[in-house]
Coordinates of C-alpha atoms in Angstrom, one line a residue:
M1 CA 0.0 0.0 0.0
I2 CA 1.4 3.4 -1.0
K3 CA 0.5 6.6 0.8
T4 CA 1.4 9.7 -1.1
L5 CA 1.9 13.1 0.7
V6 CA 2.1 16.2 -1.4
S7 CA 5.3 18.1 -0.7
P8 CA 5.2 21.8 0.0
Y9 CA 7.8 22.1 -2.7
S10 CA 5.8 20.3 -5.4
G11 CA 5.2 23.6 -7.3
F12 CA 8.8 24.7 -7.7
R13 CA 9.8 25.8 -11.2
S14 CA 13.2 24.4 -11.6
Q15 CA 15.4 21.6 -10.3
K16 CA 19.1 21.5 -9.9
L17 CA 20.7 18.2 -11.0
N18 CA 22.8 16.5 -8.5
F19 CA 25.4 13.8 -8.9
D20 CA 25.5 10.7 -6.6
K21 CA 28.4 8.5 -5.7
S22 CA 28.1 6.5 -8.9
C23 CA 28.5 9.6 -11.1
K24 CA 24.9 9.4 -12.5
K25 CA 22.5 12.3 -12.5
V26 CA 19.8 12.3 -9.9
K27 CA 16.8 14.6 -9.8
P28 CA 15.4 15.7 -6.4
R29 CA 12.1 14.2 -5.5
A30 CA 9.1 16.5 -5.1
V31 CA 6.8 14.0 -3.4
S32 CA 7.1 12.1 0.0
M33 CA 5.6 8.8 0.5
E34 CA 5.3 5.8 2.9
L35 CA 5.1 2.3 1.5
T36 CA 3.9 -0.8 3.3
I37 CA 5.1 -4.0 1.8
T38 CA 5.5 -7.7 2.7
Q39 CA 8.7 -8.2 4.7
P40 CA 11.5 -9.0 2.3
D41 CA 14.0 -11.9 2.4
D42 CA 17.7 -11.8 1.5
W43 CA 18.5 -14.4 -1.0
H44 CA 22.3 -14.0 -0.8
L45 CA 23.9 -13.2 2.6
H46 CA 27.3 -13.7 4.2
L47 CA 27.0 -14.0 8.0
R48 CA 30.5 -15.3 8.7
D49 CA 31.1 -17.0 12.0
G50 CA 32.7 -16.3 15.5
D51 CA 32.7 -12.7 16.6
L52 CA 31.8 -11.4 13.2
L53 CA 28.6 -13.5 13.1
Q54 CA 27.7 -12.2 16.6
A55 CA 28.2 -8.6 15.4
V56 CA 26.4 -8.6 12.1
V57 CA 23.5 -11.0 12.4
P58 CA 21.2 -8.5 14.2
H59 CA 21.4 -6.2 11.3
S60 CA 20.0 -8.8 8.8
A61 CA 17.5 -10.2 11.4
S62 CA 16.1 -6.7 11.9
N63 CA 15.4 -6.2 8.2
F64 CA 14.7 -9.6 6.7
R65 CA 12.5 -12.5 7.6
R66 CA 14.7 -15.1 5.9
A67 CA 18.1 -15.3 4.2
I68 CA 20.0 -17.7 2.0
V69 CA 23.3 -18.0 4.0
M70 CA 26.5 -18.5 2.0
P71 CA 28.7 -21.4 3.0
N72 CA 32.2 -20.0 2.3
L73 CA 33.6 -20.2 5.8
K74 CA 37.0 -21.6 6.9
P75 CA 36.6 -24.5 6.5
P76 CA 33.7 -24.3 4.1
V77 CA 30.3 -25.8 4.8
T78 CA 30.5 -28.8 2.5
T79 CA 28.2 -31.3 4.3
T80 CA 24.6 -31.3 5.6
A81 CA 26.0 -32.0 9.2
A82 CA 28.1 -28.9 8.9
A83 CA 25.2 -26.8 7.6
I84 CA 23.1 -27.9 10.6
T85 CA 25.9 -27.0 13.0
Y86 CA 26.3 -23.6 11.4
R87 CA 22.6 -22.9 11.5
E88 CA 22.6 -23.6 15.3
S89 CA 25.4 -21.1 15.7
I90 CA 23.4 -18.5 13.8
M91 CA 20.3 -19.2 15.9
K92 CA 22.2 -18.8 19.1
A93 CA 23.5 -15.4 17.9
L94 CA 20.1 -14.0 17.1
P95 CA 18.5 -11.3 19.2
L96 CA 16.0 -12.5 21.8
G97 CA 12.6 -12.9 20.2
S98 CA 13.9 -12.8 16.6
S99 CA 11.9 -14.7 14.0
F100 CA 14.7 -14.7 11.5
D101 CA 15.1 -17.9 9.6
P102 CA 18.5 -18.8 8.1
L103 CA 18.2 -21.0 5.0
M104 CA 21.4 -23.0 4.6
T105 CA 23.5 -23.9 1.6
L106 CA 26.2 -26.4 0.8
Y107 CA 29.6 -25.5 -0.7
L108 CA 30.1 -27.5 -3.9
T109 CA 33.5 -29.1 -4.4
D110 CA 35.1 -31.6 -6.8
K111 CA 34.5 -34.3 -4.1
T112 CA 30.9 -33.6 -3.3
Q113 CA 28.8 -36.9 -3.7
P114 CA 25.2 -37.3 -4.9
D115 CA 24.2 -38.8 -1.5
E116 CA 25.1 -35.6 0.2
I117 CA 22.4 -33.9 -1.9
K118 CA 19.8 -36.4 -0.7
L119 CA 20.8 -35.8 2.9
A120 CA 20.6 -32.0 2.3
R121 CA 17.1 -32.3 0.9
E122 CA 16.0 -34.6 3.7
S123 CA 17.4 -32.2 6.4
G124 CA 14.8 -29.6 5.9
V125 CA 17.3 -26.8 6.5
V126 CA 19.5 -26.9 3.3
Y127 CA 17.9 -25.1 0.4
A128 CA 20.6 -24.8 -2.2
V129 CA 24.1 -25.7 -3.3
K130 CA 26.6 -22.9 -4.1
L131 CA 29.1 -23.1 -7.0
Y132 CA 32.3 -21.2 -6.5
P133 CA 34.8 -21.6 -9.2
A134 CA 38.1 -22.2 -7.4
G135 CA 39.8 -18.9 -6.6
A136 CA 36.9 -16.6 -7.7
T137 CA 36.2 -14.8 -4.5
T138 CA 36.6 -14.8 -0.7
N139 CA 37.3 -18.3 0.7
S140 CA 36.8 -20.0 -2.7
Q141 CA 40.0 -21.9 -2.8
D142 CA 38.2 -25.2 -2.2
G143 CA 35.7 -24.5 -5.0
V144 CA 35.1 -26.4 -8.2
T145 CA 38.0 -26.9 -10.7
D146 CA 36.0 -29.0 -13.3
L147 CA 32.3 -28.6 -13.2
F148 CA 31.4 -31.1 -16.0
G149 CA 34.2 -33.5 -15.4
K150 CA 33.8 -33.9 -11.6
C151 CA 30.4 -32.6 -10.6
L152 CA 27.9 -33.9 -13.2
P153 CA 26.6 -36.8 -11.0
V154 CA 25.9 -34.3 -8.2
L155 CA 24.2 -31.8 -10.6
E156 CA 22.0 -34.6 -11.9
E157 CA 21.0 -35.5 -8.4
M158 CA 20.2 -31.9 -7.7
V159 CA 17.7 -32.1 -10.6
K160 CA 16.1 -35.1 -9.0
Q161 CA 15.9 -33.3 -5.6
N162 CA 14.8 -30.0 -7.1
M163 CA 17.7 -28.4 -5.3
P164 CA 18.8 -25.0 -6.9
L165 CA 22.4 -24.3 -7.9
L166 CA 23.6 -20.9 -6.9
V167 CA 26.4 -19.7 -9.2
H168 CA 29.2 -17.2 -8.7
G169 CA 29.4 -16.5 -12.4
E170 CA 33.0 -15.7 -13.1
V171 CA 35.8 -17.6 -14.8
T172 CA 39.1 -17.6 -13.0
D173 CA 41.6 -17.8 -15.9
P174 CA 44.1 -15.0 -15.1
S175 CA 44.4 -14.2 -18.8
I176 CA 40.8 -13.1 -18.9
D177 CA 40.2 -9.4 -18.0
V178 CA 38.5 -9.1 -14.7
F179 CA 35.8 -7.0 -16.2
D180 CA 35.0 -9.7 -18.8
R181 CA 34.9 -12.8 -16.5
E182 CA 31.1 -12.8 -16.1
K183 CA 30.5 -12.6 -19.8
I184 CA 33.0 -15.4 -20.5
F185 CA 31.5 -17.6 -17.7
I186 CA 28.0 -17.3 -19.3
E187 CA 29.4 -18.3 -22.7
T188 CA 31.7 -21.2 -21.6
V189 CA 30.0 -22.6 -18.5
L190 CA 26.5 -21.4 -17.8
Q191 CA 24.9 -21.7 -21.3
P192 CA 26.4 -25.3 -21.8
L193 CA 25.2 -26.2 -18.3
I194 CA 21.6 -25.1 -19.0
Q195 CA 21.7 -26.9 -22.4
R196 CA 22.9 -30.1 -20.8
L197 CA 20.6 -30.0 -17.7
P198 CA 17.6 -27.9 -18.7
E199 CA 15.6 -28.9 -15.6
L200 CA 18.3 -27.7 -13.2
K201 CA 17.1 -24.6 -11.3
V202 CA 19.9 -22.1 -11.3
V203 CA 20.4 -18.7 -9.6
M204 CA 23.0 -16.5 -11.2
E205 CA 24.2 -14.6 -8.2
H206 CA 25.0 -10.9 -7.9
I207 CA 24.8 -10.1 -11.6
T208 CA 26.9 -7.3 -12.9
T209 CA 26.5 -7.0 -16.6
M210 CA 24.1 -6.4 -19.5
D211 CA 25.2 -9.8 -20.7
A212 CA 23.9 -11.5 -17.5
V213 CA 20.6 -9.6 -17.8
N214 CA 20.2 -10.7 -21.4
F215 CA 21.0 -14.3 -20.5
V216 CA 18.6 -14.5 -17.6
E217 CA 15.9 -12.9 -19.6
S218 CA 16.4 -15.4 -22.4
C219 CA 15.8 -18.4 -20.0
K220 CA 12.6 -20.1 -19.1
E221 CA 10.9 -18.4 -16.2
G222 CA 11.2 -20.5 -13.0
S223 CA 14.3 -22.3 -14.2
V224 CA 17.0 -19.5 -14.1
G225 CA 16.8 -16.4 -11.9
A226 CA 19.2 -13.8 -10.6
T227 CA 20.0 -12.0 -7.4
V228 CA 20.9 -8.4 -7.6
T229 CA 22.9 -6.3 -5.0
P230 CA 22.4 -2.7 -4.0
Q231 CA 26.0 -1.9 -5.1
H232 CA 25.5 -3.1 -8.6
L233 CA 22.3 -1.1 -8.9
L234 CA 23.8 2.1 -7.5
L235 CA 27.5 2.2 -8.3
N236 CA 29.6 1.8 -11.4
R237 CA 33.4 1.2 -11.4
N238 CA 34.2 5.0 -11.1
A239 CA 33.1 4.5 -7.4
L240 CA 36.3 2.5 -6.8
F241 CA 38.5 5.5 -7.6
Q242 CA 36.7 8.7 -6.8
G243 CA 38.8 10.9 -4.5
G244 CA 41.4 8.1 -4.3
L245 CA 41.2 4.3 -4.0
Q246 CA 37.9 3.3 -2.2
P247 CA 38.3 -0.1 -0.6
H248 CA 34.8 -0.1 0.9
N249 CA 33.4 -0.1 -2.7
Y250 CA 35.5 -3.1 -3.7
C251 CA 33.6 -6.3 -4.2
L252 CA 33.6 -9.4 -6.4
P253 CA 32.3 -9.5 -9.0
V254 CA 33.8 -6.1 -9.4
L255 CA 31.7 -3.0 -10.3
K256 CA 31.3 -2.5 -14.0
R257 CA 30.7 0.3 -16.5
E258 CA 27.7 2.6 -16.3
I259 CA 25.9 0.9 -19.3
H260 CA 25.8 -2.3 -17.3
R261 CA 24.5 -0.6 -14.2
Q262 CA 21.7 1.0 -16.2
A263 CA 20.8 -2.4 -17.8
I264 CA 20.5 -4.0 -14.4
V265 CA 18.3 -1.2 -13.1
K266 CA 16.1 -1.4 -16.1
A267 CA 15.7 -5.2 -15.6
V268 CA 14.8 -5.2 -11.9
T269 CA 12.5 -2.2 -12.2
S270 CA 10.6 -3.7 -15.2
G271 CA 8.5 -6.0 -13.1
S272 CA 10.2 -9.2 -14.4
K273 CA 9.8 -12.1 -12.0
K274 CA 13.3 -13.4 -12.8
F275 CA 15.2 -10.9 -10.6
F276 CA 15.1 -10.8 -6.8
L277 CA 16.8 -9.2 -3.8
G278 CA 20.2 -10.6 -2.8
T279 CA 22.4 -8.2 -0.9
D280 CA 25.6 -10.2 -1.0
S281 CA 26.3 -8.3 2.3
A282 CA 29.8 -9.3 3.1
P283 CA 31.3 -7.9 6.3
H284 CA 35.1 -7.6 6.9
E285 CA 36.8 -5.9 9.7
R286 CA 38.0 -2.5 8.7
S287 CA 41.7 -3.3 8.8
K288 CA 41.2 -6.1 6.3
K289 CA 39.6 -3.8 3.9
E290 CA 42.0 -0.8 4.3
A291 CA 45.1 -2.9 3.7
S292 CA 47.8 -3.4 1.1
C293 CA 45.8 -6.4 -0.2
G294 CA 42.2 -5.6 0.9
C295 CA 39.4 -8.1 1.0
A296 CA 36.5 -8.0 -1.4
G297 CA 33.0 -7.4 0.0
I298 CA 30.6 -4.6 0.8
Y299 CA 28.7 -4.5 4.1
S300 CA 25.2 -3.5 3.1
A301 CA 22.8 -5.3 5.5
P302 CA 22.0 -2.2 7.7
V303 CA 21.1 -0.1 4.7
A304 CA 20.0 -2.4 2.0
L305 CA 16.3 -1.8 2.1
S306 CA 16.8 1.9 2.0
L307 CA 19.1 1.6 -1.0
Y308 CA 16.7 -0.7 -3.0
A309 CA 13.9 1.8 -2.3
K310 CA 16.2 4.6 -3.6
V311 CA 16.7 2.7 -6.8
F312 CA 13.0 2.0 -7.5
D313 CA 12.0 5.5 -6.4
E314 CA 14.5 7.2 -8.8
A315 CA 13.3 4.9 -11.6
S316 CA 9.7 5.9 -10.9
A317 CA 8.9 2.3 -10.2
I318 CA 8.3 2.2 -6.4
D319 CA 5.1 0.3 -7.0
K320 CA 7.3 -2.7 -8.3
L321 CA 9.6 -2.7 -5.3
E322 CA 7.5 -5.3 -3.3
A323 CA 7.7 -7.9 -6.0
F324 CA 11.4 -7.6 -6.2
T325 CA 12.1 -7.6 -2.5
S326 CA 9.4 -9.9 -1.2
F327 CA 7.7 -12.1 -3.9
N328 CA 10.1 -13.1 -6.7
G329 CA 12.5 -14.9 -4.4
P330 CA 10.2 -17.1 -2.5
D331 CA 8.2 -17.8 -5.7
F332 CA 11.4 -19.0 -7.4
Y333 CA 12.4 -21.3 -4.4
G334 CA 8.8 -22.6 -4.1
L335 CA 8.4 -21.2 -0.6
P336 CA 5.5 -19.3 0.9
R337 CA 5.6 -15.5 0.9
N338 CA 6.0 -13.9 4.3
S339 CA 3.0 -12.7 6.2
S340 CA 4.7 -10.0 8.1
K341 CA 4.9 -6.4 6.9
I342 CA 7.2 -3.4 7.0
T343 CA 6.7 0.2 6.2
L344 CA 9.2 2.3 4.3
K345 CA 8.9 5.9 5.0
N346 CA 10.4 8.8 3.0
S347 CA 12.2 10.1 6.1
P348 CA 15.8 11.1 5.7
W349 CA 18.3 9.5 8.0
K350 CA 22.1 9.3 8.2
V351 CA 24.0 6.1 7.7
P352 CA 26.5 5.6 10.6
D353 CA 30.1 6.3 9.7
V354 CA 31.2 3.0 11.4
F355 CA 30.0 0.1 13.5
S356 CA 32.3 -0.5 16.4
F357 CA 32.8 -3.9 18.2
S358 CA 35.2 -5.4 20.6
F359 CA 37.2 -6.9 17.8
G360 CA 37.4 -3.9 15.6
E361 CA 35.2 -1.8 13.2
I362 CA 33.0 -2.5 10.2
I363 CA 32.3 0.3 7.6
P364 CA 28.8 0.0 6.0
M365 CA 27.9 0.8 2.5
F366 CA 27.2 4.6 2.0
A367 CA 28.8 5.3 5.4
G368 CA 28.0 8.9 6.6
E369 CA 25.6 9.5 3.7
T370 CA 21.9 10.6 4.1
L371 CA 19.3 8.2 2.7
Q372 CA 15.7 9.2 2.0
W373 CA 13.9 5.9 2.8
Q374 CA 13.9 4.3 6.2
P375 CA 12.2 0.9 7.2
F376 CA 9.8 0.7 10.2
F377 CA 8.3 -2.6 11.3
N378 CA 4.6 -3.1 11.9

């Protein structure tokens, strides 16, 4: 439900164009609103473990009802037993009274067996299997080296069990330009995979290019979907270098050119059911980001809903926000939509500069910036 409030400035004659952090033009809004929607889920989330888990899980639990939790810990979550243990750790870290439901995943390796997929389905807590090409991103060194040569029996069992494959869609060949690795992955891995196993449900995670948009749109609805992050909707690769090197805007897959950002915005605000919310919120302690060899990952959990609302508002598509945040994901996974509601109010608030903990600091996405949309829970 959208409530529109007429601004006292709605009759002004001219507007000054501003530029946001991604170097794109943004027009000031002349109307304020509040929007009540079904509580969203996060279909791609890193919660880490240990002290970091304790620090960050309240942010996700306060905004989202469910989340697909990534398995790239040290050691990785490669078995159903490990996934159950990890879920228990998450549940213990939740704030008292939280209804947050972590949906677990397995980390696919060259040694994963089909029987593990059966166990995963029977567990009732594992909802997907994650493909990391070996060396593609944080803690992916144990990932897959030969998908068709070593993992085909597992993929066939996933089809039988209706278990989705979540794909980090980048090749790792060092001779391939880092900005082209998603495109090449689609051509050399993903398209052949879909042709070979057309009944396999696949989520292309954190898409970053026009090529990925076109690929997903070309696939059958319900068989291939895509998660989209706030950073790939709001930032282009200029954001890595404005005013000096910006480590807190560094993620993998890396930010791309403006034409790709625009293509992703157009896709998610079109009303297509193939795209859904997945923050890829990936916390790192500040000293590991601001380092000579900094970690990849953007911590967006505390601000993600505000940022998604910003994207849809600026695209004049705020009426399509609920489907993207709250309907398309559970529909793809065959899960019920949430019954709880949240209200997003056009009420400016400032993002904290830093979150401080006993072990160090975490810098959130858009730290110190003022955002227009703020979530309130009913």
